[in-house]
XYZ file of N, CA and C in Angstrom:
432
model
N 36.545 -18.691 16.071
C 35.975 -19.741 15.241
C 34.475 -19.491 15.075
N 34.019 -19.612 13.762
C 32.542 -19.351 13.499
C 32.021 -20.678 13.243
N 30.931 -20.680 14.183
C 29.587 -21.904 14.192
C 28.629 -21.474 13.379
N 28.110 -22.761 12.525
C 26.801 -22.354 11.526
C 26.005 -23.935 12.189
N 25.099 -23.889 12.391
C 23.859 -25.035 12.878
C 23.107 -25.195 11.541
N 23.405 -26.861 10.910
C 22.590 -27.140 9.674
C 21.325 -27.924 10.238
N 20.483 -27.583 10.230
C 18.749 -28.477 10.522
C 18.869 -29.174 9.527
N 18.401 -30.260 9.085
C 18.451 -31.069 7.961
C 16.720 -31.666 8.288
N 15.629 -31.210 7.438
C 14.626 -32.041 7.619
C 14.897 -33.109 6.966
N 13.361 -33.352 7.090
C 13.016 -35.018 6.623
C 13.128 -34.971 4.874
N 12.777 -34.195 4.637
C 12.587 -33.940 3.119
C 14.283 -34.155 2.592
N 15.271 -33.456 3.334
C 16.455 -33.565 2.602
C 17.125 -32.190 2.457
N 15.937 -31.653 2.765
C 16.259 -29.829 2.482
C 17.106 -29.065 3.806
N 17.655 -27.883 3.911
C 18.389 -27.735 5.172
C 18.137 -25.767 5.525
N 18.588 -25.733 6.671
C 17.877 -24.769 7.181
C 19.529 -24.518 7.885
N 20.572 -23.283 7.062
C 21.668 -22.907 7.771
C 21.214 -22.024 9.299
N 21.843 -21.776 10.125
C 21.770 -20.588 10.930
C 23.113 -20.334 11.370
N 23.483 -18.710 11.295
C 24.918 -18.494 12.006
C 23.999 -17.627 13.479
N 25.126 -17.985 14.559
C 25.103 -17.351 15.705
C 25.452 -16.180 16.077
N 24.908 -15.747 17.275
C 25.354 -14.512 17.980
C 26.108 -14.704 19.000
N 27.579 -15.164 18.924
C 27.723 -15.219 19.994
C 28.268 -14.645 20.998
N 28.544 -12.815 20.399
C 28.664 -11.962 21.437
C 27.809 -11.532 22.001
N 26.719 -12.165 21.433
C 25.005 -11.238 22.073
C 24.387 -12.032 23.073
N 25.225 -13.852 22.820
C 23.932 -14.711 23.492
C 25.123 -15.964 23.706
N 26.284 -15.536 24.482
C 27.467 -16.725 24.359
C 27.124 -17.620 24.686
N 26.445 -17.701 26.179
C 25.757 -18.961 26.618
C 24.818 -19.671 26.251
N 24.044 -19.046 25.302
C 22.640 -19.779 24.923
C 23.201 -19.982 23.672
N 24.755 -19.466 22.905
C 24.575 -20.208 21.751
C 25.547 -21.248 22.087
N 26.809 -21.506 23.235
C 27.095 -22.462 23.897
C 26.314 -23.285 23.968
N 24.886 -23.466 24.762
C 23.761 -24.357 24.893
C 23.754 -25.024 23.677
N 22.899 -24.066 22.997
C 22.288 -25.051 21.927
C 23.677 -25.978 20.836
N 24.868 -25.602 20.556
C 25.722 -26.418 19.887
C 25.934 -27.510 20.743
N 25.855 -27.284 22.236
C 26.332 -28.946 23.051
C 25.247 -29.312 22.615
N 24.436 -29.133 22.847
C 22.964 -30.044 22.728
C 22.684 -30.790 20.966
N 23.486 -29.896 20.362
C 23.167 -30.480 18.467
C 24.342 -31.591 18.754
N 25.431 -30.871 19.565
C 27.272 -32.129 18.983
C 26.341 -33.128 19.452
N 25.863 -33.484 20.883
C 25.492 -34.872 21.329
C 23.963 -35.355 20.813
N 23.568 -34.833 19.650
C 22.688 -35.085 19.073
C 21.147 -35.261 19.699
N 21.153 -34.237 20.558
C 19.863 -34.183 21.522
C 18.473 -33.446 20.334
N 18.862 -32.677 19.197
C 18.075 -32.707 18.081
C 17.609 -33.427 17.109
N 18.246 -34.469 17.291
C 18.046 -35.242 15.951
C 16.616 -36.017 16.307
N 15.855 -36.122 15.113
C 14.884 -36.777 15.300
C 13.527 -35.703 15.713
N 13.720 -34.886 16.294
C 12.668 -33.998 16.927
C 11.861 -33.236 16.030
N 10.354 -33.008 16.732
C 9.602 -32.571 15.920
C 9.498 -30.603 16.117
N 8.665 -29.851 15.126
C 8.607 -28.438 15.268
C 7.275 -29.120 15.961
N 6.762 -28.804 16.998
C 5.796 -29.120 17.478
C 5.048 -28.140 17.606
N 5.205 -26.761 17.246
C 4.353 -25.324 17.159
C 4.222 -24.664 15.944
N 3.269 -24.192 15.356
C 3.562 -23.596 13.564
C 2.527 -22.497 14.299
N 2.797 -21.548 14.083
C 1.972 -20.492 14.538
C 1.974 -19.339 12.967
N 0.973 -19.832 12.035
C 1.038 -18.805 10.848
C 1.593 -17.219 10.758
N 2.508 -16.536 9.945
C 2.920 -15.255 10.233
C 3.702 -15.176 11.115
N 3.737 -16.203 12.427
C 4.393 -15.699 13.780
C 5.828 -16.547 13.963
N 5.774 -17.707 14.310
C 6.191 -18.380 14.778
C 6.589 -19.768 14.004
N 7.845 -20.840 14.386
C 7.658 -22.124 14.210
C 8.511 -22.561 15.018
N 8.303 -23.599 16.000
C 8.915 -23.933 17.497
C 9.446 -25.269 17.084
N 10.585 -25.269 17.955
C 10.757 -27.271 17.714
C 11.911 -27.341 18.991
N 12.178 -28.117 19.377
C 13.442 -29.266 20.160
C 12.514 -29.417 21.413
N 11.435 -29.912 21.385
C 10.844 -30.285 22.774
C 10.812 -31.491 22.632
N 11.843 -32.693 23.429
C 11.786 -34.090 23.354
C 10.842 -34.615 23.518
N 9.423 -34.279 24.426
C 8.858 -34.874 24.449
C 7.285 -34.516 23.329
N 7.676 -33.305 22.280
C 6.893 -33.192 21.325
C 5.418 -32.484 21.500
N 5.693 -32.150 22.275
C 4.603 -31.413 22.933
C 4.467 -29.619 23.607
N 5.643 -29.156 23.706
C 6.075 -27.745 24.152
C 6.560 -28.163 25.751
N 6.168 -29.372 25.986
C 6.553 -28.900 27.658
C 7.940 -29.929 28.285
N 8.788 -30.102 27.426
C 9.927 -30.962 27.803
C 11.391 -30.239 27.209
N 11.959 -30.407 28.096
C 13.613 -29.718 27.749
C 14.822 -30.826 27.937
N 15.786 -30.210 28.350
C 16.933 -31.055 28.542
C 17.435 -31.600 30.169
N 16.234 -31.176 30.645
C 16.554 -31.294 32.257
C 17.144 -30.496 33.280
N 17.326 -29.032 32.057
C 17.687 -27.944 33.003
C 17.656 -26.517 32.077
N 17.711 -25.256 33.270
C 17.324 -24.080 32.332
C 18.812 -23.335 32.775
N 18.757 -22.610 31.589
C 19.460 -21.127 31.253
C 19.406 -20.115 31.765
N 20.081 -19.534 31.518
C 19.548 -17.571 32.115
C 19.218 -17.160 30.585
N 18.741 -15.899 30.728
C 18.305 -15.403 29.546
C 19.162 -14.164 28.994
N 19.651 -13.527 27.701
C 20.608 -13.143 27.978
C 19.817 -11.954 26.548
N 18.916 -11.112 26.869
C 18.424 -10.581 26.455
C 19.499 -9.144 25.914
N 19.380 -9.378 24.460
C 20.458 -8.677 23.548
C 19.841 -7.088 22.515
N 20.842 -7.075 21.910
C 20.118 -5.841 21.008
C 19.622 -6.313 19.552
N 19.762 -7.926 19.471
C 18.959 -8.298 18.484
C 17.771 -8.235 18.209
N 17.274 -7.847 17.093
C 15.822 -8.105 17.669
C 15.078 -8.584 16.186
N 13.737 -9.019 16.763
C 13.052 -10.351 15.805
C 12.470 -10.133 14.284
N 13.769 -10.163 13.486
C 13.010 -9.976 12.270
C 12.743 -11.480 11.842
N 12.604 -11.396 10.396
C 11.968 -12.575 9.420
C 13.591 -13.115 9.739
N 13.684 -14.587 10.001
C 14.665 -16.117 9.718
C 15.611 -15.725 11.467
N 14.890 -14.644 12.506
C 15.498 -14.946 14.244
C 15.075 -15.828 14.534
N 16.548 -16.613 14.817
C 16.478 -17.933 16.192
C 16.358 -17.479 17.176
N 15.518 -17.891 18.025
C 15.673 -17.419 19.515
C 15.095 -18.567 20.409
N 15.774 -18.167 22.092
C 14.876 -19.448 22.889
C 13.515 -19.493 23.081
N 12.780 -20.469 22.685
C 11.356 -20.129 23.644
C 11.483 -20.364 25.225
N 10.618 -20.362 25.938
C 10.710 -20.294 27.327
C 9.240 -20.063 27.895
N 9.033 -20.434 29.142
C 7.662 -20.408 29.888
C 7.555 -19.012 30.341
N 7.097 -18.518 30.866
C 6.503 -16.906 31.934
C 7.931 -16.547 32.615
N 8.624 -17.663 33.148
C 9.568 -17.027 33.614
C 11.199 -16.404 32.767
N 11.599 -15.817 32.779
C 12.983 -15.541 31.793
C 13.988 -16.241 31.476
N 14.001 -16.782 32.843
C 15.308 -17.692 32.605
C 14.631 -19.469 32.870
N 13.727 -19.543 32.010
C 13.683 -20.764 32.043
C 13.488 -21.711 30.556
N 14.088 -20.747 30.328
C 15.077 -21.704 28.203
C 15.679 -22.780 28.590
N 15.609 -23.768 28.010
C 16.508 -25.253 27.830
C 16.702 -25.392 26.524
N 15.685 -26.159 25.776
C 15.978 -26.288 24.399
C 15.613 -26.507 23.086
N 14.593 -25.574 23.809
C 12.931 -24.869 22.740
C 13.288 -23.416 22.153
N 13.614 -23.892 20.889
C 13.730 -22.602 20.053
C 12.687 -22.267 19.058
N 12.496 -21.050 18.900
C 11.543 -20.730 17.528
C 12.372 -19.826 16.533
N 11.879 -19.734 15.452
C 12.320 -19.317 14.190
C 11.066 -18.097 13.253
N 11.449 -16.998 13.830
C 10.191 -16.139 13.371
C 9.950 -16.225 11.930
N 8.785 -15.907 11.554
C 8.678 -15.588 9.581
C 8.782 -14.217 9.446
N 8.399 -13.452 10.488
C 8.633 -11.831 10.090
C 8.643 -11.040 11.140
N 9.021 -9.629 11.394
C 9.353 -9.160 12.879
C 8.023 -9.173 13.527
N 8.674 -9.541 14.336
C 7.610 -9.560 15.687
C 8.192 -8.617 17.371
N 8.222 -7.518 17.015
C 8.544 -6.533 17.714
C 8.665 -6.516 19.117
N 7.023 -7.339 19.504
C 6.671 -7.385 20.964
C 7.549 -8.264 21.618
N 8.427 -9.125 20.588
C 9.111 -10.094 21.461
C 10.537 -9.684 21.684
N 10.935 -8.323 21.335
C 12.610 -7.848 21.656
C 12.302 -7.715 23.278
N 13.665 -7.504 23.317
C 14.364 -7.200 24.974
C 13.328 -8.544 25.878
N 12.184 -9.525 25.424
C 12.031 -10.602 26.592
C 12.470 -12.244 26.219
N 12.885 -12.308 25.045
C 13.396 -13.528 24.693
C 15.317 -13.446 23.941
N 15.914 -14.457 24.398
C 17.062 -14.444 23.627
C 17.066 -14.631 22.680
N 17.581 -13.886 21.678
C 17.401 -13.994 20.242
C 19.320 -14.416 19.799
N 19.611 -15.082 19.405
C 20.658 -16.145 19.638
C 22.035 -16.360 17.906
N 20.312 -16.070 17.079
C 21.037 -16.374 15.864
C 20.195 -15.794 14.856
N 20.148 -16.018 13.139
C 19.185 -15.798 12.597
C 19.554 -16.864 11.386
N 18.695 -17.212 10.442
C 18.707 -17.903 9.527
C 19.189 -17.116 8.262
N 20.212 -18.072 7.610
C 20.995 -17.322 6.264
C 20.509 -17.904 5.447
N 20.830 -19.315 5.173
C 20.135 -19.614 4.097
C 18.722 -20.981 4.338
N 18.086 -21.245 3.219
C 16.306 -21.972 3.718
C 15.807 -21.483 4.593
N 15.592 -20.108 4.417
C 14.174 -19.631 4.779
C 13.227 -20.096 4.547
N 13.394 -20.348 2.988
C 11.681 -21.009 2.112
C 11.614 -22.671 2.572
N 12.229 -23.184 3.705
C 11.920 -24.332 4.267
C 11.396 -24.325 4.950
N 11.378 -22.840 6.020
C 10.887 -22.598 7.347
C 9.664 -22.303 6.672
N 9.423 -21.703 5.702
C 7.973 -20.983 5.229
C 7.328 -22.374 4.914
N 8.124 -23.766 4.800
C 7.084 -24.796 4.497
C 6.892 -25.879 5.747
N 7.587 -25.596 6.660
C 7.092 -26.528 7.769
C 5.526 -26.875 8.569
N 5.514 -27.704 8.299
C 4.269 -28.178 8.670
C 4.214 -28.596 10.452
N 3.471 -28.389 11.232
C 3.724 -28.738 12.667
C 3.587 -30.288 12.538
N 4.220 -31.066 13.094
C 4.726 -32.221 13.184
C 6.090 -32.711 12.560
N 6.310 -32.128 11.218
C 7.332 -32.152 10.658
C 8.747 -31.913 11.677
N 9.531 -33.260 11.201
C 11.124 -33.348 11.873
C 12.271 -33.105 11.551
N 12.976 -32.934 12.206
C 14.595 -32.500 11.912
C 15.197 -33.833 12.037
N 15.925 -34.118 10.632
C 16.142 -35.102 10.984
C 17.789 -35.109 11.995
N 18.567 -34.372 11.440
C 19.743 -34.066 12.271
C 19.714 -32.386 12.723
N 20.457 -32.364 12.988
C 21.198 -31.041 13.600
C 22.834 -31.293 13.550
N 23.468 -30.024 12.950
C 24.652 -30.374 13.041
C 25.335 -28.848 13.030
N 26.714 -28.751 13.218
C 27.395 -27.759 14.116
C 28.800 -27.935 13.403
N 28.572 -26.297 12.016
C 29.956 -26.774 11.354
C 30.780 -25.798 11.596
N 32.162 -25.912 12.211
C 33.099 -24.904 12.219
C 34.131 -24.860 11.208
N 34.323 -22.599 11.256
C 35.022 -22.863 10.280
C 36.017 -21.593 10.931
């Protein structure tokens, strides 16, 4: 069965992603429990890092809050071009919960130390307009 994760901002606009989930079973396990029980909804990208980066699912909106527990890291042969999902995480490897970023273009230095999980198919040009503060309003998890 194939999982696609719809972001739905505030605007109305949506941000598909399909998974990896022979590359990253558990971390893409993670993140669909965490969308079914709606632990995304509402949350802000709380990081916009121009060229690099755009971060979001930190409940408490700030980079430093998760779900109350971490992951292992499950470092794959994906690696970070323009529309990779992957976990963010602190210094240590395995400490992903449920801070992901969404690159704008490869970023090389970050293969083999972050899980890279999924990549974005379609609204890219949504990710290219997120503004840091800007919210998701749902998250949702469609099988087909």
């Amino acid at each position: 069965m194939k999982q696609t994760a719809v972001i739905t901002l505030t605007t109305g606009k949506q941000i598909r992603i399909e998974f990896y989930p022979e590359d990253a079973p558990k971390t893409v396990e993670n993140f669909v429990t965490l969308a079914k029980k709606g632990f995304y909804n509402g949350l802000s990208f709380h990081r916009v890092v121009p060229d690099f980066v755009v971060q979001g699912g930190c409940p408490k909106g700030d980079g430093t809050g998760g779900p109350g527990y971490q992951i292992k890291a499950e470092f794959n042969k994906q690696k970070h071009v323009r529309g990779s999902v992957a976990m963010a995480r602190s210094s240590s490897p395995d400490s992903a919960g449920s801070q992901f970023y969404i690159t704008y273009g490869a970023t090389p230095h970050l293969d083999n130390n972050y899980t890279v999980f999924g990549k974005v198919v379609s609204g890219m040009e949504e990710v290219d307009r997120i503004k840091q503060g800007d919210r998701m309003t749902t998250v949702t998890i469609e099988e087909a």
